[in-house]
Amino acid sequence: MSQAIVITSGKGGVGKTTTTANLGVALALSGAKVVVVDADIGLRNLDVVMGLENRIVYDLVDVVEGYCRLRQALIKDKRVDGLFLLPAAQTKDKNAVNPEQMKELIGALKEEHDYIIVDCPAGIEQGFRNAISGADRAVIVTTPEVSAVRDADRITGLLEASGFEKPELIINRIKPRMVARGDMMDIPDIIDILAIDLLGVVPDDDYIVVSTNRGEPAVMTDNSRAGEAYRNIARRIRGEEVPFLDLSEKETIWSRLRRLMRRN
Amino acid sequence: MVFNWFRQKTKTKDVAKDRLRVVLMQDRLSLSHGIMEEMKDEVITAISKYVEIDRPGIEFSWKEIDKRRALVANIPVISIKRGATSNDRVTQRSY
Ligand SMILES: Nc1ncnc2c1ncn2[C@@H]1O[C@H](COP(=O)(O)OP(=O)(O)OP(=O)(O)O)[C@@H](O)[C@H]1O
Ligand SMILES: [Mg+2]
């Protein structure tokens, strides 16, 4: 049974595109047939994060408007078996597509693929409406910051109102050292406030910048903590029970001393 | 600062958590189809049966009182209606 999953957030820049790319690659590496769809029309991005920007001929809007067939617009990732990208249009705006058309498109993709991962634009307008229509499952990405969590709550409400019974949360860019110091909200804090199911936690990792620069999602290497986290999330999506990464860092003598002194 | 080490400070994460709780409560209420407005109207109707209030001066806000979230209504009273007891039907005076 194939499944369409939309990656949302509300607030911009929290890691939707990074998440879409990494989950797409990780799911394909585990043997599934996957299409990642860039629904951020006018702000195409997923192609460069995936390193496929030079191979685009047609895009999502071309398909919807009937300029090409769906298969012609799909870019096959030569590095990973069974992975395809459907790029967004760069020159059109998000009103070029409507929710019914998206639903039809996702339906067509589901006929030949196991997972359709849709990268949603930031915001709650038309682009969001388009991206969520046709999806069976919704994931909300947030960072451990007040503004991002607030927007995640808003998106949760909108998703529930649109018929997604159980949106799932990914907390991205956790900094274990800041959490240990009490300077950053921890996972239980955020889960408690939002009251939704946790799908995964991704640490803040410099390697994400490297991987974006290279166009090679972090899950393609073995030495990225974020990549490891995304591989775990992909396994959970496939229905496996995977324990959450232990992100806690060992305290150094200095940080321990400082913490003890602060307690007085 | 060295001296800060010795002071018991509220952790940043707790500040963040508390602020989020308040703001989400506001968001959720005000978003659920103007429930907040409806609630205000009902409170005003109820109170104005007994006291004459200054409608434009009414303020509803969220506050933190003794570590708990509180909905604070500031309702300026112009006068108390004569004979306003729970059993009486108060005739609405025009103002
Ligand atoms: N776990 C992480 N560690 C370090 N940097 C990260 C992490 N996740 C995302 N970033 C960085 O944050 C930035 C925003 O990420 P991304 O483009 O995925 O967000 P987005 O939600 O898709 O943004 P937009 O709303 O603009 O579409 C990028 O520069 C990315 O490299
Ligand atoms: Mg993006």
mmCIF file of C-alpha atoms and ligand atoms in Angstrom:
data_model
loop_
_atom_site.group_PDB
_atom_site.id
_atom_site.type_symbol
_atom_site.label_atom_id
_atom_site.label_comp_id
_atom_site.label_asym_id
_atom_site.label_seq_id
_atom_site.Cartn_x
_atom_site.Cartn_y
_atom_site.Cartn_z
ATOM 1 C CA MET A 1 0.000 0.000 0.000
ATOM 2 C CA SER A 2 1.532 3.272 -1.041
ATOM 3 C CA GLN A 3 1.453 6.315 1.150
ATOM 4 C CA ALA A 4 1.704 10.060 0.535
ATOM 5 C CA ILE A 5 3.315 12.027 3.358
ATOM 6 C CA VAL A 6 3.360 15.818 3.480
ATOM 7 C CA ILE A 7 6.165 17.602 5.360
ATOM 8 C CA THR A 8 4.801 20.841 6.842
ATOM 9 C CA SER A 9 5.866 23.406 9.446
ATOM 10 C CA GLY A 10 4.114 26.752 9.392
ATOM 11 C CA LYS A 11 7.251 28.708 10.179
ATOM 12 C CA GLY A 12 9.776 28.927 7.360
ATOM 13 C CA GLY A 13 13.343 27.713 7.449
ATOM 14 C CA VAL A 14 12.946 25.028 10.102
ATOM 15 C CA GLY A 15 14.014 22.124 7.900
ATOM 16 C CA LYS A 16 11.121 20.880 5.724
ATOM 17 C CA THR A 17 13.197 20.602 2.570
ATOM 18 C CA THR A 18 16.124 19.015 4.418
ATOM 19 C CA THR A 19 13.701 16.532 5.972
ATOM 20 C CA THR A 20 11.979 15.724 2.665
ATOM 21 C CA ALA A 21 15.290 15.068 0.904
ATOM 22 C CA ASN A 22 16.745 12.922 3.669
ATOM 23 C CA LEU A 23 13.611 10.860 4.239
ATOM 24 C CA GLY A 24 13.235 10.357 0.495
ATOM 25 C CA VAL A 25 16.784 9.059 0.154
ATOM 26 C CA ALA A 26 16.595 6.950 3.328
ATOM 27 C CA LEU A 27 13.323 5.296 2.291
ATOM 28 C CA ALA A 28 14.683 4.545 -1.184
ATOM 29 C CA LEU A 29 17.906 3.134 0.298
ATOM 30 C CA SER A 30 15.790 0.735 2.309
ATOM 31 C CA GLY A 31 14.307 -0.613 -0.894
ATOM 32 C CA ALA A 32 11.106 1.391 -1.390
ATOM 33 C CA LYS A 33 10.070 3.189 -4.577
ATOM 34 C CA VAL A 34 9.969 6.870 -3.654
ATOM 35 C CA VAL A 35 9.072 10.195 -5.255
ATOM 36 C CA VAL A 36 9.901 13.452 -3.514
ATOM 37 C CA VAL A 37 7.637 16.274 -4.682
ATOM 38 C CA ASP A 38 8.597 19.931 -4.418
ATOM 39 C CA ALA A 39 5.312 21.721 -3.752
ATOM 40 C CA ASP A 40 7.041 25.024 -3.008
ATOM 41 C CA ILE A 41 6.062 26.538 -6.338
ATOM 42 C CA GLY A 42 7.988 29.696 -7.188
ATOM 43 C CA LEU A 43 10.690 28.911 -4.615
ATOM 44 C CA ARG A 44 12.117 25.699 -5.995
ATOM 45 C CA ASN A 45 14.653 24.286 -3.547
ATOM 46 C CA LEU A 46 14.415 20.539 -3.184
ATOM 47 C CA ASP A 47 16.272 20.038 -6.474
ATOM 48 C CA VAL A 48 19.462 21.707 -5.198
ATOM 49 C CA VAL A 49 19.289 20.039 -1.797
ATOM 50 C CA MET A 50 19.070 16.708 -3.640
ATOM 51 C CA GLY A 51 21.771 17.694 -6.123
ATOM 52 C CA LEU A 52 19.483 17.192 -9.129
ATOM 53 C CA GLU A 53 19.112 20.790 -10.286
ATOM 54 C CA ASN A 54 20.918 20.299 -13.594
ATOM 55 C CA ARG A 55 18.588 17.637 -14.843
ATOM 56 C CA ILE A 56 15.262 19.458 -14.741
ATOM 57 C CA VAL A 57 13.346 19.647 -18.000
ATOM 58 C CA TYR A 58 9.717 19.746 -16.968
ATOM 59 C CA ASP A 59 8.133 20.579 -13.631
ATOM 60 C CA LEU A 60 5.007 20.001 -11.562
ATOM 61 C CA VAL A 61 3.077 22.831 -13.202
ATOM 62 C CA ASP A 62 3.926 21.512 -16.674
ATOM 63 C CA VAL A 63 2.368 18.198 -15.654
ATOM 64 C CA VAL A 64 -0.729 19.808 -14.182
ATOM 65 C CA GLU A 65 -1.210 22.041 -17.213
ATOM 66 C CA GLY A 66 -0.750 19.113 -19.553
ATOM 67 C CA TYR A 67 2.473 20.259 -21.274
ATOM 68 C CA CYS A 68 4.113 16.933 -20.559
ATOM 69 C CA ARG A 69 3.305 13.542 -19.157
ATOM 70 C CA LEU A 70 3.967 12.817 -15.495
ATOM 71 C CA ARG A 71 6.709 10.342 -16.329
ATOM 72 C CA GLN A 72 8.598 12.916 -18.399
ATOM 73 C CA ALA A 73 8.797 15.320 -15.468
ATOM 74 C CA LEU A 74 10.137 12.767 -12.982
ATOM 75 C CA ILE A 75 13.909 12.959 -12.518
ATOM 76 C CA LYS A 76 15.535 9.669 -11.626
ATOM 77 C CA ASP A 77 18.270 9.899 -9.005
ATOM 78 C CA LYS A 78 21.142 7.887 -10.459
ATOM 79 C CA ARG A 79 22.821 7.424 -7.071
ATOM 80 C CA VAL A 80 19.881 5.714 -5.377
ATOM 81 C CA ASP A 81 17.705 3.018 -6.880
ATOM 82 C CA GLY A 82 13.997 3.756 -6.916
ATOM 83 C CA LEU A 83 14.254 7.467 -6.089
ATOM 84 C CA PHE A 84 12.611 10.195 -8.176
ATOM 85 C CA LEU A 85 12.116 13.950 -7.885
ATOM 86 C CA LEU A 86 9.178 15.929 -9.192
ATOM 87 C CA PRO A 87 10.502 19.503 -9.221
ATOM 88 C CA ALA A 88 8.462 22.652 -8.567
ATOM 89 C CA ALA A 89 8.065 25.349 -11.193
ATOM 90 C CA GLN A 90 10.365 28.252 -10.530
ATOM 91 C CA THR A 91 8.677 30.913 -12.623
ATOM 92 C CA LYS A 92 5.016 30.397 -11.766
ATOM 93 C CA ASP A 93 3.316 31.302 -8.529
ATOM 94 C CA LYS A 94 1.530 28.972 -6.158
ATOM 95 C CA ASN A 95 -1.884 29.784 -7.606
ATOM 96 C CA ALA A 96 -0.876 27.965 -10.800
ATOM 97 C CA VAL A 97 -2.112 24.783 -9.120
ATOM 98 C CA ASN A 98 -5.239 24.008 -7.121
ATOM 99 C CA PRO A 99 -5.893 21.332 -4.485
ATOM 100 C CA GLU A 100 -7.962 19.129 -6.810
ATOM 101 C CA GLN A 101 -5.147 19.020 -9.347
ATOM 102 C CA MET A 102 -2.627 18.159 -6.634
ATOM 103 C CA LYS A 103 -4.843 15.388 -5.359
ATOM 104 C CA GLU A 104 -5.057 13.912 -8.827
ATOM 105 C CA LEU A 105 -1.299 14.179 -9.281
ATOM 106 C CA ILE A 106 -0.520 12.489 -5.971
ATOM 107 C CA GLY A 107 -3.035 9.782 -6.806
ATOM 108 C CA ALA A 108 -1.250 9.108 -10.093
ATOM 109 C CA LEU A 109 2.139 8.974 -8.352
ATOM 110 C CA LYS A 110 0.825 6.503 -5.789
ATOM 111 C CA GLU A 111 0.010 4.036 -8.527
ATOM 112 C CA GLU A 112 3.674 3.391 -9.211
ATOM 113 C CA HIS A 113 5.508 4.308 -6.020
ATOM 114 C CA ASP A 114 5.481 3.239 -2.380
ATOM 115 C CA TYR A 115 6.114 6.626 -0.789
ATOM 116 C CA ILE A 116 5.328 10.123 -2.038
ATOM 117 C CA ILE A 117 7.004 12.739 0.153
ATOM 118 C CA VAL A 118 5.674 16.250 -0.419
ATOM 119 C CA ASP A 119 7.774 19.272 0.577
ATOM 120 C CA CYS A 120 5.275 21.912 1.680
ATOM 121 C CA PRO A 121 5.984 25.651 1.434
ATOM 122 C CA ALA A 122 6.034 27.751 4.633
ATOM 123 C CA GLY A 123 2.819 29.519 5.573
ATOM 124 C CA ILE A 124 -0.833 28.586 5.746
ATOM 125 C CA GLU A 125 -2.136 29.827 2.425
ATOM 126 C CA GLN A 126 -2.792 28.314 -0.981
ATOM 127 C CA GLY A 127 0.614 26.618 -1.194
ATOM 128 C CA PHE A 128 -0.073 24.800 2.064
ATOM 129 C CA ARG A 129 -3.583 23.856 0.926
ATOM 130 C CA ASN A 130 -2.154 22.435 -2.289
ATOM 131 C CA ALA A 131 0.621 20.505 -0.592
ATOM 132 C CA ILE A 132 -1.614 18.755 1.929
ATOM 133 C CA SER A 133 -4.314 17.709 -0.502
ATOM 134 C CA GLY A 134 -3.824 14.154 -1.565
ATOM 135 C CA ALA A 135 -1.603 13.304 1.415
ATOM 136 C CA ASP A 136 -2.479 10.380 3.677
ATOM 137 C CA ARG A 137 -0.201 11.368 6.489
ATOM 138 C CA ALA A 138 1.145 14.688 7.744
ATOM 139 C CA VAL A 139 4.435 15.427 9.453
ATOM 140 C CA ILE A 140 5.134 18.731 11.195
ATOM 141 C CA VAL A 141 8.718 19.929 11.506
ATOM 142 C CA THR A 142 9.647 22.359 14.245
ATOM 143 C CA THR A 143 12.781 23.639 15.947
ATOM 144 C CA PRO A 144 12.897 23.969 19.752
ATOM 145 C CA GLU A 145 12.086 27.687 19.630
ATOM 146 C CA VAL A 146 9.014 29.507 20.850
ATOM 147 C CA SER A 147 8.031 30.932 17.470
ATOM 148 C CA ALA A 148 8.466 27.665 15.580
ATOM 149 C CA VAL A 149 6.556 25.639 18.184
ATOM 150 C CA ARG A 150 3.766 28.187 18.163
ATOM 151 C CA ASP A 151 3.412 27.888 14.392
ATOM 152 C CA ALA A 152 3.569 24.118 14.685
ATOM 153 C CA ASP A 153 0.543 24.301 16.971
ATOM 154 C CA ARG A 154 -1.327 26.404 14.452
ATOM 155 C CA ILE A 155 -0.495 23.959 11.676
ATOM 156 C CA THR A 156 -1.594 21.049 13.857
ATOM 157 C CA GLY A 157 -4.995 22.700 14.217
ATOM 158 C CA LEU A 158 -5.285 23.328 10.485
ATOM 159 C CA LEU A 159 -4.235 19.780 9.650
ATOM 160 C CA GLU A 160 -6.736 18.323 12.087
ATOM 161 C CA ALA A 161 -9.450 20.524 10.628
ATOM 162 C CA SER A 162 -8.486 19.180 7.200
ATOM 163 C CA GLY A 163 -9.006 15.593 8.280
ATOM 164 C CA PHE A 164 -5.510 14.511 9.374
ATOM 165 C CA GLU A 165 -6.302 12.742 12.586
ATOM 166 C CA LYS A 166 -2.805 12.281 13.901
ATOM 167 C CA PRO A 167 -0.152 14.626 12.568
ATOM 168 C CA GLU A 168 3.318 13.592 13.747
ATOM 169 C CA LEU A 169 6.140 15.797 14.945
ATOM 170 C CA ILE A 170 9.803 16.002 14.029
ATOM 171 C CA ILE A 171 11.899 18.233 16.277
ATOM 172 C CA ASN A 172 14.859 19.483 14.272
ATOM 173 C CA ARG A 173 18.088 21.247 15.273
ATOM 174 C CA ILE A 174 18.174 20.150 18.893
ATOM 175 C CA LYS A 175 21.409 21.262 20.545
ATOM 176 C CA PRO A 176 22.075 18.761 23.353
ATOM 177 C CA ARG A 177 24.527 21.058 25.078
ATOM 178 C CA MET A 178 22.009 23.892 25.274
ATOM 179 C CA VAL A 179 19.337 21.475 26.482
ATOM 180 C CA ALA A 180 21.708 20.228 29.208
ATOM 181 C CA ARG A 181 22.279 23.808 30.314
ATOM 182 C CA GLY A 182 18.544 24.484 30.456
ATOM 183 C CA ASP A 183 18.818 27.076 27.713
ATOM 184 C CA MET A 184 16.780 25.154 25.145
ATOM 185 C CA MET A 185 13.431 23.426 25.470
ATOM 186 C CA ASP A 186 13.768 19.687 25.680
ATOM 187 C CA ILE A 187 11.805 17.057 23.761
ATOM 188 C CA PRO A 188 9.338 16.223 26.577
ATOM 189 C CA ASP A 189 8.651 19.947 27.058
ATOM 190 C CA ILE A 190 7.656 20.381 23.434
ATOM 191 C CA ILE A 191 5.646 17.164 23.222
ATOM 192 C CA ASP A 192 3.828 18.113 26.397
ATOM 193 C CA ILE A 193 2.898 21.530 25.045
ATOM 194 C CA LEU A 194 1.848 20.428 21.567
ATOM 195 C CA ALA A 195 0.281 17.139 22.649
ATOM 196 C CA ILE A 196 1.039 15.276 19.424
ATOM 197 C CA ASP A 197 2.963 12.121 18.589
ATOM 198 C CA LEU A 198 6.712 12.312 18.172
ATOM 199 C CA LEU A 199 8.122 10.822 14.977
ATOM 200 C CA GLY A 200 11.729 11.799 15.508
ATOM 201 C CA VAL A 201 14.378 14.156 16.804
ATOM 202 C CA VAL A 202 17.187 15.493 14.619
ATOM 203 C CA PRO A 203 20.234 17.134 16.175
ATOM 204 C CA ASP A 204 21.677 20.363 14.893
ATOM 205 C CA ASP A 205 24.533 19.202 12.715
ATOM 206 C CA ASP A 206 27.073 21.201 10.708
ATOM 207 C CA TYR A 207 27.153 18.354 8.267
ATOM 208 C CA ILE A 208 23.710 19.404 6.993
ATOM 209 C CA VAL A 209 25.311 22.548 5.579
ATOM 210 C CA VAL A 210 28.059 20.489 3.951
ATOM 211 C CA SER A 211 25.528 18.083 2.486
ATOM 212 C CA THR A 212 23.370 20.908 1.150
ATOM 213 C CA ASN A 213 26.437 22.515 -0.406
ATOM 214 C CA ARG A 214 27.325 19.259 -2.096
ATOM 215 C CA GLY A 215 23.799 18.263 -3.044
ATOM 216 C CA GLU A 216 24.137 14.979 -1.165
ATOM 217 C CA PRO A 217 21.555 14.458 1.587
ATOM 218 C CA ALA A 218 23.172 13.572 4.931
ATOM 219 C CA VAL A 219 21.702 10.051 5.013
ATOM 220 C CA MET A 220 24.053 9.166 2.141
ATOM 221 C CA THR A 221 27.041 9.196 4.503
ATOM 222 C CA ASP A 222 27.670 7.295 7.704
ATOM 223 C CA ASN A 223 29.279 10.079 9.685
ATOM 224 C CA SER A 224 26.400 12.490 10.263
ATOM 225 C CA ARG A 225 24.334 12.477 13.441
ATOM 226 C CA ALA A 226 21.462 14.153 11.605
ATOM 227 C CA GLY A 227 21.722 11.535 8.869
ATOM 228 C CA GLU A 228 21.491 8.779 11.466
ATOM 229 C CA ALA A 229 18.418 10.439 12.959
ATOM 230 C CA TYR A 230 16.752 10.641 9.539
ATOM 231 C CA ARG A 231 17.495 6.982 8.844
ATOM 232 C CA ASN A 232 15.741 6.121 12.099
ATOM 233 C CA ILE A 233 12.752 8.262 11.179
ATOM 234 C CA ALA A 234 12.511 6.520 7.802
ATOM 235 C CA ARG A 235 12.400 3.159 9.601
ATOM 236 C CA ARG A 236 9.637 4.429 11.875
ATOM 237 C CA ILE A 237 7.693 5.585 8.817
ATOM 238 C CA ARG A 238 7.949 2.042 7.502
ATOM 239 C CA GLY A 239 6.386 0.841 10.726
ATOM 240 C CA GLU A 240 9.437 -0.321 12.666
ATOM 241 C CA GLU A 241 9.861 0.486 16.329
ATOM 242 C CA VAL A 242 13.130 2.340 16.655
ATOM 243 C CA PRO A 243 14.307 3.855 19.935
ATOM 244 C CA PHE A 244 15.045 7.573 19.911
ATOM 245 C CA LEU A 245 18.697 8.604 19.626
ATOM 246 C CA ASP A 246 20.414 9.380 22.866
ATOM 247 C CA LEU A 247 21.487 12.929 22.223
ATOM 248 C CA SER A 248 22.705 13.735 25.679
ATOM 249 C CA GLU A 249 26.323 14.749 25.750
ATOM 250 C CA LYS A 250 28.854 13.839 28.387
ATOM 251 C CA GLU A 251 29.413 16.655 30.785
ATOM 252 C CA THR A 252 32.915 18.004 30.929
ATOM 253 C CA ILE A 253 34.475 18.850 34.262
ATOM 254 C CA TRP A 254 34.011 22.506 33.432
ATOM 255 C CA SER A 255 30.351 22.409 32.517
ATOM 256 C CA ARG A 256 29.670 20.316 35.618
ATOM 257 C CA LEU A 257 31.499 22.750 37.843
ATOM 258 C CA ARG A 258 29.666 25.678 36.336
ATOM 259 C CA ARG A 259 26.311 23.972 36.758
ATOM 260 C CA LEU A 260 27.018 23.114 40.378
ATOM 261 C CA MET A 261 28.052 26.655 41.165
ATOM 262 C CA ARG A 262 24.966 28.081 39.510
ATOM 263 C CA ARG A 263 22.798 25.946 41.733
ATOM 264 C CA ASN A 264 23.904 27.728 44.897
ATOM 265 C CA MET B 1 29.674 36.825 34.386
ATOM 266 C CA VAL B 2 31.141 35.062 37.347
ATOM 267 C CA PHE B 3 28.620 36.455 39.795
ATOM 268 C CA ASN B 4 25.726 35.078 37.803
ATOM 269 C CA TRP B 5 26.897 31.607 38.633
ATOM 270 C CA PHE B 6 25.856 32.061 42.188
ATOM 271 C CA ARG B 7 22.422 33.435 41.519
ATOM 272 C CA GLN B 8 19.472 31.132 41.148
ATOM 273 C CA LYS B 9 18.150 32.091 37.745
ATOM 274 C CA THR B 10 15.035 30.918 36.001
ATOM 275 C CA LYS B 11 16.112 28.628 33.226
ATOM 276 C CA THR B 12 15.609 29.907 29.710
ATOM 277 C CA LYS B 13 13.737 26.776 28.807
ATOM 278 C CA ASP B 14 11.217 27.314 31.568
ATOM 279 C CA VAL B 15 10.633 30.875 30.458
ATOM 280 C CA ALA B 16 10.102 29.601 26.926
ATOM 281 C CA LYS B 17 7.699 26.909 28.108
ATOM 282 C CA ASP B 18 5.608 29.295 30.154
ATOM 283 C CA ARG B 19 5.389 31.871 27.390
ATOM 284 C CA LEU B 20 4.416 29.203 24.915
ATOM 285 C CA ARG B 21 1.664 27.850 27.140
ATOM 286 C CA VAL B 22 0.086 31.274 27.428
ATOM 287 C CA VAL B 23 0.400 32.168 23.778
ATOM 288 C CA LEU B 24 -0.960 28.814 22.621
ATOM 289 C CA MET B 25 -3.933 29.120 24.890
ATOM 290 C CA GLN B 26 -4.699 32.500 23.365
ATOM 291 C CA ASP B 27 -4.123 31.214 19.847
ATOM 292 C CA ARG B 28 -6.302 28.175 20.292
ATOM 293 C CA LEU B 29 -9.159 30.160 21.802
ATOM 294 C CA SER B 30 -9.116 33.060 19.408
ATOM 295 C CA LEU B 31 -8.790 30.766 16.446
ATOM 296 C CA SER B 32 -11.657 28.498 17.298
ATOM 297 C CA HIS B 33 -14.213 30.531 15.394
ATOM 298 C CA GLY B 34 -14.255 33.601 17.568
ATOM 299 C CA ILE B 35 -15.014 31.669 20.708
ATOM 300 C CA MET B 36 -13.248 34.411 22.634
ATOM 301 C CA GLU B 37 -15.628 37.062 21.237
ATOM 302 C CA GLU B 38 -18.625 34.903 21.966
ATOM 303 C CA MET B 39 -17.430 34.336 25.500
ATOM 304 C CA LYS B 40 -16.920 38.060 26.021
ATOM 305 C CA ASP B 41 -20.430 38.794 24.783
ATOM 306 C CA GLU B 42 -21.921 36.267 27.142
ATOM 307 C CA VAL B 43 -19.971 37.554 30.116
ATOM 308 C CA ILE B 44 -21.011 41.098 29.319
ATOM 309 C CA THR B 45 -24.658 40.136 28.960
ATOM 310 C CA ALA B 46 -24.579 38.284 32.246
ATOM 311 C CA ILE B 47 -22.934 41.087 34.171
ATOM 312 C CA SER B 48 -24.997 43.882 32.705
ATOM 313 C CA LYS B 49 -28.123 42.280 34.149
ATOM 314 C CA TYR B 50 -26.884 43.458 37.534
ATOM 315 C CA VAL B 51 -24.558 46.385 37.015
ATOM 316 C CA GLU B 52 -24.284 49.124 34.463
ATOM 317 C CA ILE B 53 -20.937 48.694 32.751
ATOM 318 C CA ASP B 54 -18.811 50.760 30.450
ATOM 319 C CA ARG B 55 -18.830 48.524 27.378
ATOM 320 C CA PRO B 56 -16.096 50.202 25.319
ATOM 321 C CA GLY B 57 -13.801 50.099 28.362
ATOM 322 C CA ILE B 58 -13.947 46.320 28.770
ATOM 323 C CA GLU B 59 -10.682 44.426 28.489
ATOM 324 C CA PHE B 60 -9.981 40.713 28.490
ATOM 325 C CA SER B 61 -6.435 39.524 28.828
ATOM 326 C CA TRP B 62 -4.312 36.553 29.816
ATOM 327 C CA LYS B 63 -2.108 36.876 32.866
ATOM 328 C CA GLU B 64 0.122 34.707 34.917
ATOM 329 C CA ILE B 65 -1.061 34.691 38.525
ATOM 330 C CA ASP B 66 0.694 32.498 41.093
ATOM 331 C CA LYS B 67 2.220 30.392 38.320
ATOM 332 C CA ARG B 68 -1.200 29.747 36.826
ATOM 333 C CA ARG B 69 -2.729 31.124 33.691
ATOM 334 C CA ALA B 70 -5.654 33.388 34.385
ATOM 335 C CA LEU B 71 -8.193 35.031 32.174
ATOM 336 C CA VAL B 72 -8.519 38.534 33.564
ATOM 337 C CA ALA B 73 -11.544 40.622 32.767
ATOM 338 C CA ASN B 74 -11.368 44.312 33.457
ATOM 339 C CA ILE B 75 -14.930 45.586 33.450
ATOM 340 C CA PRO B 76 -15.427 49.230 34.411
ATOM 341 C CA VAL B 77 -18.646 49.662 36.369
ATOM 342 C CA ILE B 78 -20.672 52.843 35.937
ATOM 343 C CA SER B 79 -23.335 52.088 38.525
ATOM 344 C CA ILE B 80 -24.992 49.254 40.327
ATOM 345 C CA LYS B 81 -28.583 48.704 39.362
ATOM 346 C CA ARG B 82 -31.137 49.227 42.056
ATOM 347 C CA GLY B 83 -32.748 46.109 43.398
ATOM 348 C CA ALA B 84 -30.507 43.782 41.491
ATOM 349 C CA THR B 85 -30.739 40.484 43.253
ATOM 350 C CA SER B 86 -30.416 37.057 41.788
ATOM 351 C CA ASN B 87 -34.157 36.487 41.797
ATOM 352 C CA ASP B 88 -35.253 39.817 40.395
ATOM 353 C CA ARG B 89 -35.762 40.405 36.773
ATOM 354 C CA VAL B 90 -33.877 43.553 36.125
ATOM 355 C CA THR B 91 -35.367 45.849 33.564
ATOM 356 C CA GLN B 92 -32.658 47.046 31.262
ATOM 357 C CA ARG B 93 -32.190 50.765 31.591
ATOM 358 C CA SER B 94 -31.296 52.451 28.378
ATOM 359 C CA TYR B 95 -27.963 54.196 28.259
HETATM 360 N N1 LIG C 1 19.572 19.568 11.607
HETATM 361 C C1 LIG C 1 20.129 20.656 11.052
HETATM 362 N N2 LIG C 1 21.371 21.051 11.422
HETATM 363 C C2 LIG C 1 21.934 22.145 10.868
HETATM 364 N N3 LIG C 1 21.356 22.905 9.936
HETATM 365 C C3 LIG C 1 20.136 22.577 9.505
HETATM 366 C C4 LIG C 1 19.442 21.444 10.042
HETATM 367 N N4 LIG C 1 18.232 21.357 9.438
HETATM 368 C C5 LIG C 1 18.170 22.392 8.576
HETATM 369 N N5 LIG C 1 19.302 23.136 8.612
HETATM 370 C C6 LIG C 1 19.577 24.346 7.817
HETATM 371 O O1 LIG C 1 18.520 25.244 7.977
HETATM 372 C C7 LIG C 1 18.239 25.921 6.782
HETATM 373 C C8 LIG C 1 16.781 25.776 6.410
HETATM 374 O O2 LIG C 1 16.503 24.428 6.104
HETATM 375 P P1 LIG C 1 15.423 24.035 5.014
HETATM 376 O O3 LIG C 1 15.660 24.737 3.744
HETATM 377 O O4 LIG C 1 15.351 22.551 4.996
HETATM 378 O O5 LIG C 1 14.130 24.623 5.710
HETATM 379 P P2 LIG C 1 12.666 24.789 5.098
HETATM 380 O O6 LIG C 1 11.737 24.563 6.225
HETATM 381 O O7 LIG C 1 12.507 23.944 3.895
HETATM 382 O O8 LIG C 1 12.681 26.309 4.664
HETATM 383 P P3 LIG C 1 11.556 27.076 3.796
HETATM 384 O O9 LIG C 1 10.434 27.345 4.743
HETATM 385 O O10 LIG C 1 12.244 28.313 3.348
HETATM 386 O O11 LIG C 1 11.171 26.164 2.668
HETATM 387 C C9 LIG C 1 19.180 25.369 5.732
HETATM 388 O O12 LIG C 1 20.247 26.246 5.584
HETATM 389 C C10 LIG C 1 19.625 24.043 6.320
HETATM 390 O O13 LIG C 1 20.928 23.700 5.910
HETATM 391 MG MG MG C 2 11.876 24.485 1.906
#
